[in-house]
Structure formats: C-alpha cells, structure tokens
mmCIF file of C-alpha atoms in Angstrom:
data_model
loop_
_atom_site.group_PDB
_atom_site.id
_atom_site.type_symbol
_atom_site.label_atom_id
_atom_site.label_comp_id
_atom_site.label_asym_id
_atom_site.label_seq_id
_atom_site.Cartn_x
_atom_site.Cartn_y
_atom_site.Cartn_z
ATOM 1 C CA UNK A 24 0.000 0.000 0.000
ATOM 2 C CA UNK A 25 1.759 3.080 -1.243
ATOM 3 C CA UNK A 26 1.764 6.112 0.998
ATOM 4 C CA UNK A 27 0.396 9.549 0.164
ATOM 5 C CA UNK A 28 1.894 10.734 -3.113
ATOM 6 C CA UNK A 29 2.431 14.344 -4.046
ATOM 7 C CA UNK A 30 3.734 15.784 -7.268
ATOM 8 C CA UNK A 31 5.639 17.618 -8.284
ATOM 9 C CA UNK A 32 8.076 17.589 -5.379
ATOM 10 C CA UNK A 33 9.515 20.921 -6.470
ATOM 11 C CA UNK A 34 7.787 23.580 -8.536
ATOM 12 C CA UNK A 35 9.162 26.894 -9.722
ATOM 13 C CA UNK A 36 6.790 29.513 -11.051
ATOM 14 C CA UNK A 37 7.182 33.133 -12.091
ATOM 15 C CA UNK A 38 4.938 35.748 -10.525
ATOM 16 C CA UNK A 39 1.545 35.729 -12.212
ATOM 17 C CA UNK A 40 1.656 32.113 -13.372
ATOM 18 C CA UNK A 41 -0.556 29.299 -12.100
ATOM 19 C CA UNK A 42 0.640 26.538 -9.792
ATOM 20 C CA UNK A 43 -1.113 23.181 -9.719
ATOM 21 C CA UNK A 44 -0.249 20.752 -6.928
ATOM 22 C CA UNK A 45 -1.443 17.141 -6.947
ATOM 23 C CA UNK A 46 -2.103 14.726 -4.106
ATOM 24 C CA UNK A 47 -3.009 11.050 -4.337
ATOM 25 C CA UNK A 48 -4.255 9.770 -0.978
ATOM 26 C CA UNK A 49 -3.512 6.352 0.438
ATOM 27 C CA UNK A 50 -5.653 3.558 -0.961
ATOM 28 C CA UNK A 51 -8.989 3.452 0.789
ATOM 29 C CA UNK A 52 -8.736 6.993 2.175
ATOM 30 C CA UNK A 53 -11.471 9.381 1.129
ATOM 31 C CA UNK A 54 -10.469 12.329 3.357
ATOM 32 C CA UNK A 55 -7.792 14.745 2.150
ATOM 33 C CA UNK A 56 -6.286 17.737 3.933
ATOM 34 C CA UNK A 57 -3.977 20.444 2.582
ATOM 35 C CA UNK A 58 -1.507 22.337 4.778
ATOM 36 C CA UNK A 59 1.000 25.104 4.077
ATOM 37 C CA UNK A 60 4.329 25.495 5.828
ATOM 38 C CA UNK A 61 6.144 28.792 5.488
ATOM 39 C CA UNK A 62 9.901 28.833 6.201
ATOM 40 C CA UNK A 63 10.635 28.509 9.926
ATOM 41 C CA UNK A 64 6.900 28.257 10.746
ATOM 42 C CA UNK A 65 4.526 25.473 11.722
ATOM 43 C CA UNK A 66 2.078 23.858 9.358
ATOM 44 C CA UNK A 67 -1.177 25.738 8.867
ATOM 45 C CA UNK A 68 -4.451 24.089 7.867
ATOM 46 C CA UNK A 69 -5.830 25.218 4.516
ATOM 47 C CA UNK A 70 -8.665 22.965 3.384
ATOM 48 C CA UNK A 71 -10.338 19.627 4.091
ATOM 49 C CA UNK A 72 -12.058 17.666 1.334
ATOM 50 C CA UNK A 73 -13.980 14.466 1.091
ATOM 51 C CA UNK A 74 -14.589 12.902 -2.316
ATOM 52 C CA UNK A 75 -16.149 15.589 -4.533
ATOM 53 C CA UNK A 76 -16.932 17.844 -1.558
ATOM 54 C CA UNK A 77 -15.156 20.666 0.234
ATOM 55 C CA UNK A 78 -15.901 20.178 3.923
ATOM 56 C CA UNK A 79 -13.882 23.021 5.458
ATOM 57 C CA UNK A 80 -11.930 25.683 3.564
ATOM 58 C CA UNK A 81 -11.607 28.154 6.409
ATOM 59 C CA UNK A 82 -7.796 28.178 6.226
ATOM 60 C CA UNK A 83 -7.569 28.873 2.524
ATOM 61 C CA UNK A 84 -7.197 32.438 1.201
ATOM 62 C CA UNK A 85 -10.403 33.562 -0.523
ATOM 63 C CA UNK A 86 -8.591 34.897 -3.569
ATOM 64 C CA UNK A 87 -6.513 32.901 -6.049
ATOM 65 C CA UNK A 88 -6.627 29.571 -4.169
ATOM 66 C CA UNK A 89 -8.936 26.663 -4.934
ATOM 67 C CA UNK A 90 -9.016 22.953 -4.210
ATOM 68 C CA UNK A 91 -10.856 19.967 -5.559
ATOM 69 C CA UNK A 92 -11.020 16.221 -4.986
ATOM 70 C CA UNK A 93 -12.851 14.668 -7.937
ATOM 71 C CA UNK A 94 -14.496 11.271 -7.930
ATOM 72 C CA UNK A 95 -11.649 9.929 -10.021
ATOM 73 C CA UNK A 96 -8.061 11.096 -9.790
ATOM 74 C CA UNK A 97 -5.960 13.052 -7.326
ATOM 75 C CA UNK A 98 -6.845 16.051 -5.231
ATOM 76 C CA UNK A 99 -5.642 19.311 -6.786
ATOM 77 C CA UNK A 100 -4.627 22.525 -5.031
ATOM 78 C CA UNK A 101 -4.587 25.354 -7.552
ATOM 79 C CA UNK A 102 -2.967 28.732 -6.986
ATOM 80 C CA UNK A 103 -3.660 31.332 -9.643
ATOM 81 C CA UNK A 104 -1.485 34.372 -10.338
ATOM 82 C CA UNK A 105 1.159 33.319 -7.823
ATOM 83 C CA UNK A 106 3.040 35.929 -5.779
ATOM 84 C CA UNK A 107 6.348 35.638 -3.911
ATOM 85 C CA UNK A 108 4.497 35.179 -0.619
ATOM 86 C CA UNK A 109 3.061 31.891 -1.927
ATOM 87 C CA UNK A 110 6.530 30.346 -1.758
ATOM 88 C CA UNK A 111 6.199 27.574 0.807
ATOM 89 C CA UNK A 112 5.988 23.820 1.292
ATOM 90 C CA UNK A 113 2.503 22.470 0.671
ATOM 91 C CA UNK A 114 1.657 19.198 2.372
ATOM 92 C CA UNK A 115 -1.244 16.908 1.723
ATOM 93 C CA UNK A 116 -2.507 14.358 4.249
ATOM 94 C CA UNK A 117 -5.131 11.650 3.979
ATOM 95 C CA UNK A 118 -7.133 9.653 6.494
ATOM 96 C CA UNK A 119 -9.790 6.937 6.424
ATOM 97 C CA UNK A 120 -12.121 8.949 8.647
ATOM 98 C CA UNK A 121 -12.597 12.137 10.608
ATOM 99 C CA UNK A 122 -11.421 13.515 13.973
ATOM 100 C CA UNK A 123 -9.512 10.846 15.862
ATOM 101 C CA UNK A 124 -8.258 9.042 12.794
ATOM 102 C CA UNK A 125 -4.573 9.354 12.033
ATOM 103 C CA UNK A 126 -3.564 11.621 9.160
ATOM 104 C CA UNK A 127 -0.813 10.336 6.885
ATOM 105 C CA UNK A 128 1.287 13.027 5.236
ATOM 106 C CA UNK A 129 2.822 13.133 1.814
ATOM 107 C CA UNK A 130 6.392 14.352 1.169
ATOM 108 C CA UNK A 131 5.193 17.833 0.212
ATOM 109 C CA UNK A 132 5.555 20.105 -2.790
ATOM 110 C CA UNK A 133 8.019 22.947 -2.458
ATOM 111 C CA UNK A 134 6.777 25.926 -4.426
ATOM 112 C CA UNK A 135 9.206 28.692 -5.286
ATOM 113 C CA UNK A 136 7.896 31.857 -6.903
ATOM 114 C CA UNK A 137 10.524 33.925 -8.672
ATOM 115 C CA UNK B 8 -7.764 31.607 20.384
ATOM 116 C CA UNK B 9 -6.677 27.998 19.797
ATOM 117 C CA UNK B 10 -2.922 27.792 20.146
ATOM 118 C CA UNK B 11 -0.185 25.226 20.637
ATOM 119 C CA UNK B 12 3.150 26.262 22.109
ATOM 120 C CA UNK B 13 6.252 24.128 22.339
ATOM 121 C CA UNK B 14 9.498 24.355 24.244
ATOM 122 C CA UNK B 15 12.354 24.429 23.847
ATOM 123 C CA UNK B 16 12.591 25.764 20.291
ATOM 124 C CA UNK B 17 15.759 23.784 19.767
ATOM 125 C CA UNK B 18 17.752 21.210 21.693
ATOM 126 C CA UNK B 19 21.151 19.597 21.285
ATOM 127 C CA UNK B 20 21.966 16.339 23.055
ATOM 128 C CA UNK B 21 24.586 13.617 22.845
ATOM 129 C CA UNK B 22 23.796 10.219 21.434
ATOM 130 C CA UNK B 23 22.485 7.844 24.087
ATOM 131 C CA UNK B 24 21.071 10.571 26.320
ATOM 132 C CA UNK B 25 17.389 11.064 27.163
ATOM 133 C CA UNK B 26 15.403 14.235 26.560
ATOM 134 C CA UNK B 27 11.923 15.627 27.164
ATOM 135 C CA UNK B 28 10.034 18.043 24.941
ATOM 136 C CA UNK B 29 7.122 20.141 26.202
ATOM 137 C CA UNK B 30 3.806 21.230 24.715
ATOM 138 C CA UNK B 31 1.135 23.574 26.127
ATOM 139 C CA UNK B 32 -2.164 24.152 24.384
ATOM 140 C CA UNK B 33 -5.268 26.290 24.713
ATOM 141 C CA UNK B 34 -7.429 24.366 22.239
ATOM 142 C CA UNK B 35 -10.997 23.905 23.402
ATOM 143 C CA UNK B 36 -13.037 21.738 23.401
ATOM 144 C CA UNK B 37 -10.212 19.237 23.281
ATOM 145 C CA UNK B 38 -10.415 16.135 21.117
ATOM 146 C CA UNK B 39 -6.938 14.647 20.784
ATOM 147 C CA UNK B 40 -3.236 15.448 20.883
ATOM 148 C CA UNK B 41 -0.637 14.066 18.491
ATOM 149 C CA UNK B 42 3.114 14.121 18.302
ATOM 150 C CA UNK B 43 4.739 14.075 14.869
ATOM 151 C CA UNK B 44 8.352 13.730 13.775
ATOM 152 C CA UNK B 45 9.387 15.738 10.723
ATOM 153 C CA UNK B 46 12.732 15.125 9.065
ATOM 154 C CA UNK B 47 14.147 18.005 7.031
ATOM 155 C CA UNK B 48 12.510 18.146 3.616
ATOM 156 C CA UNK B 49 9.912 15.493 4.403
ATOM 157 C CA UNK B 50 6.322 15.287 5.574
ATOM 158 C CA UNK B 51 5.460 14.744 9.268
ATOM 159 C CA UNK B 52 5.208 11.170 10.518
ATOM 160 C CA UNK B 53 2.894 10.307 13.398
ATOM 161 C CA UNK B 54 4.456 9.066 16.637
ATOM 162 C CA UNK B 55 1.489 8.999 19.021
ATOM 163 C CA UNK B 56 -2.130 10.116 19.269
ATOM 164 C CA UNK B 57 -3.902 10.508 22.618
ATOM 165 C CA UNK B 58 -7.503 11.281 23.435
ATOM 166 C CA UNK B 59 -8.853 12.943 26.584
ATOM 167 C CA UNK B 60 -8.939 9.739 28.605
ATOM 168 C CA UNK B 61 -5.356 8.686 27.881
ATOM 169 C CA UNK B 62 -2.479 10.096 29.913
ATOM 170 C CA UNK B 63 0.437 8.146 28.476
ATOM 171 C CA UNK B 64 1.276 6.350 25.265
ATOM 172 C CA UNK B 65 4.506 4.763 24.080
ATOM 173 C CA UNK B 66 5.918 4.032 20.652
ATOM 174 C CA UNK B 67 9.292 2.345 21.003
ATOM 175 C CA UNK B 68 11.721 4.800 22.565
ATOM 176 C CA UNK B 69 9.114 7.589 22.410
ATOM 177 C CA UNK B 70 6.732 8.095 25.348
ATOM 178 C CA UNK B 71 4.097 10.819 25.305
ATOM 179 C CA UNK B 72 2.180 12.034 28.346
ATOM 180 C CA UNK B 73 -0.967 14.139 28.510
ATOM 181 C CA UNK B 74 -2.440 16.142 31.369
ATOM 182 C CA UNK B 75 -5.800 17.353 30.078
ATOM 183 C CA UNK B 76 -6.446 19.352 33.263
ATOM 184 C CA UNK B 77 -3.353 21.541 32.891
ATOM 185 C CA UNK B 78 -3.415 21.259 29.084
ATOM 186 C CA UNK B 79 0.148 20.053 28.904
ATOM 187 C CA UNK B 80 1.874 17.240 27.100
ATOM 188 C CA UNK B 81 5.437 15.980 26.958
ATOM 189 C CA UNK B 82 7.378 13.717 24.630
ATOM 190 C CA UNK B 83 10.194 11.751 26.239
ATOM 191 C CA UNK B 84 12.873 10.211 24.028
ATOM 192 C CA UNK B 85 14.958 7.479 25.612
ATOM 193 C CA UNK B 86 18.503 6.504 24.598
ATOM 194 C CA UNK B 87 18.620 8.957 21.717
ATOM 195 C CA UNK B 88 20.041 7.961 18.339
ATOM 196 C CA UNK B 89 21.513 10.061 15.540
ATOM 197 C CA UNK B 90 18.403 9.317 13.484
ATOM 198 C CA UNK B 91 16.282 11.084 16.102
ATOM 199 C CA UNK B 92 17.596 14.400 14.759
ATOM 200 C CA UNK B 93 14.451 16.073 13.429
ATOM 201 C CA UNK B 94 11.675 18.511 14.328
ATOM 202 C CA UNK B 95 9.095 17.206 16.781
ATOM 203 C CA UNK B 96 5.703 18.762 16.400
ATOM 204 C CA UNK B 97 2.840 18.810 18.891
ATOM 205 C CA UNK B 98 -0.567 18.910 17.188
ATOM 206 C CA UNK B 99 -3.957 19.362 18.835
ATOM 207 C CA UNK B 100 -7.427 18.820 17.435
ATOM 208 C CA UNK B 101 -10.628 20.401 18.736
ATOM 209 C CA UNK B 102 -13.797 18.353 19.039
ATOM 210 C CA UNK B 103 -16.257 18.482 16.156
ATOM 211 C CA UNK B 104 -13.666 19.844 13.778
ATOM 212 C CA UNK B 105 -11.307 18.258 11.334
ATOM 213 C CA UNK B 106 -8.608 20.897 11.612
ATOM 214 C CA UNK B 107 -5.291 20.127 13.248
ATOM 215 C CA UNK B 108 -3.546 22.971 15.074
ATOM 216 C CA UNK B 109 0.213 22.663 14.845
ATOM 217 C CA UNK B 110 2.893 23.921 17.176
ATOM 218 C CA UNK B 111 6.034 25.334 15.591
ATOM 219 C CA UNK B 112 8.044 22.330 16.745
ATOM 220 C CA UNK B 113 11.204 21.592 18.692
ATOM 221 C CA UNK B 114 14.269 21.060 16.538
ATOM 222 C CA UNK B 115 16.334 18.253 18.076
ATOM 223 C CA UNK B 116 19.916 17.590 17.094
ATOM 224 C CA UNK B 117 21.660 14.458 18.340
ATOM 225 C CA UNK B 118 25.436 14.461 18.120
ATOM 226 C CA UNK B 119 27.776 11.474 18.436
#
C-alpha cells in the first residue's frame, strides 16, 4: 500500500503564473487535507475535502486559491497568479475517517515563486 | 484563540542521552493530541495520538504524556540515536472539527 503521493516535489513559477499541486491519498482513504508550511513556521491548515466535496476551507485564502477532490483522480490545489508570498511547502494528508483518525502526510511540494 | 506552544525551540543532546520536549495548548473543546516527527525536507510522521482519557502512550523509545487538566503534554525520548535528529511537532485537534492545530516544533539535534 503506497503512501500519500504528491507531485511535483519541487515547482518553480514566475509571478503571475498558475501553480497546480497534486495529491493522491492512500488507498482506501477518502479524506484529504492540505496544509501550508512557510519557512521557519509550523504547518497551517488550509482545506479539508472528502470525495467531490469541500468540507472546510476556512484556512484557505479567498482569492486565487482553490481545491478539488474529484471522484476519479488526485486532489488538486490550484494557486492562480502566484506571488512571492506563496513560496512555501505544501503538504497533503489523507485519512480513512474524521477527527480521531490518524492523518498520513505526503512528502510535500516545495513551491518557489521567482 | 486555539494555540499550541512548544518548548524548547531547539535542543542539542549527545547520542544515548534522554530528553523531554514540552507542549502547552489552549485548544478547546479538546479532542486529541498528536506528536509528529518531521525530518528536514519530508512530511510529518505520526508518533502517538492521545484522546482525553489517555495520559500516556509509548511508541518504542518515544513516550508521550498528557495532562488534560493543565493542558500540557510531553514527549520523552529514551537513549537517543543520531536518526532522532528532526523537528518534533505537537498537534492538537478540537472536538467536532477536522482541523489540526500545529505547534512550531522543537528542533532536536543528536550528536555522536
């Protein structure tokens, strides 16, 4: 059973371009979470999705950011018109259920905006 | 405001020694507390998860304690190894929510 997969591992974008980050959860997991980690800071919750539904997006900026988890395929975190402040590590986690279930993290995508 | 604070920020110990990391939280209503290990450049890996009714849980050389009354937790590492060098993150979840609230971590370095 492969772990949580994220790609790309590293992504470089110029200001104004779009960044698309992918996350494939562990087999059998239908709950996906996205977190952002700025340099020298802790992880911050962005959004929680269950297949085809956004359950909680309270940590995601209202502008330029969107997330989806379609019935088929990976979860996608999309950042439009990237700015330098978007440079960070973006981690995806998956779990088989809510609350007390363990969340398994992927290796992260490091986004650099030049 | 829900917060998780950890101390110390960083710690250096010699291989074979024990150490204890601290975590204080103000998350309410409390659901569970987790300790994660994060190697540089990698995603966090779960060490322990404790609910309100649990006050200690072990995972090999890692032992976590929880005092839900004082809202404090500790992670004790026994007989440290070089591979223990990493950031250790305390994470708390509030009841009826799916969000995890992360501390900023303690960066542990183990030297030979």
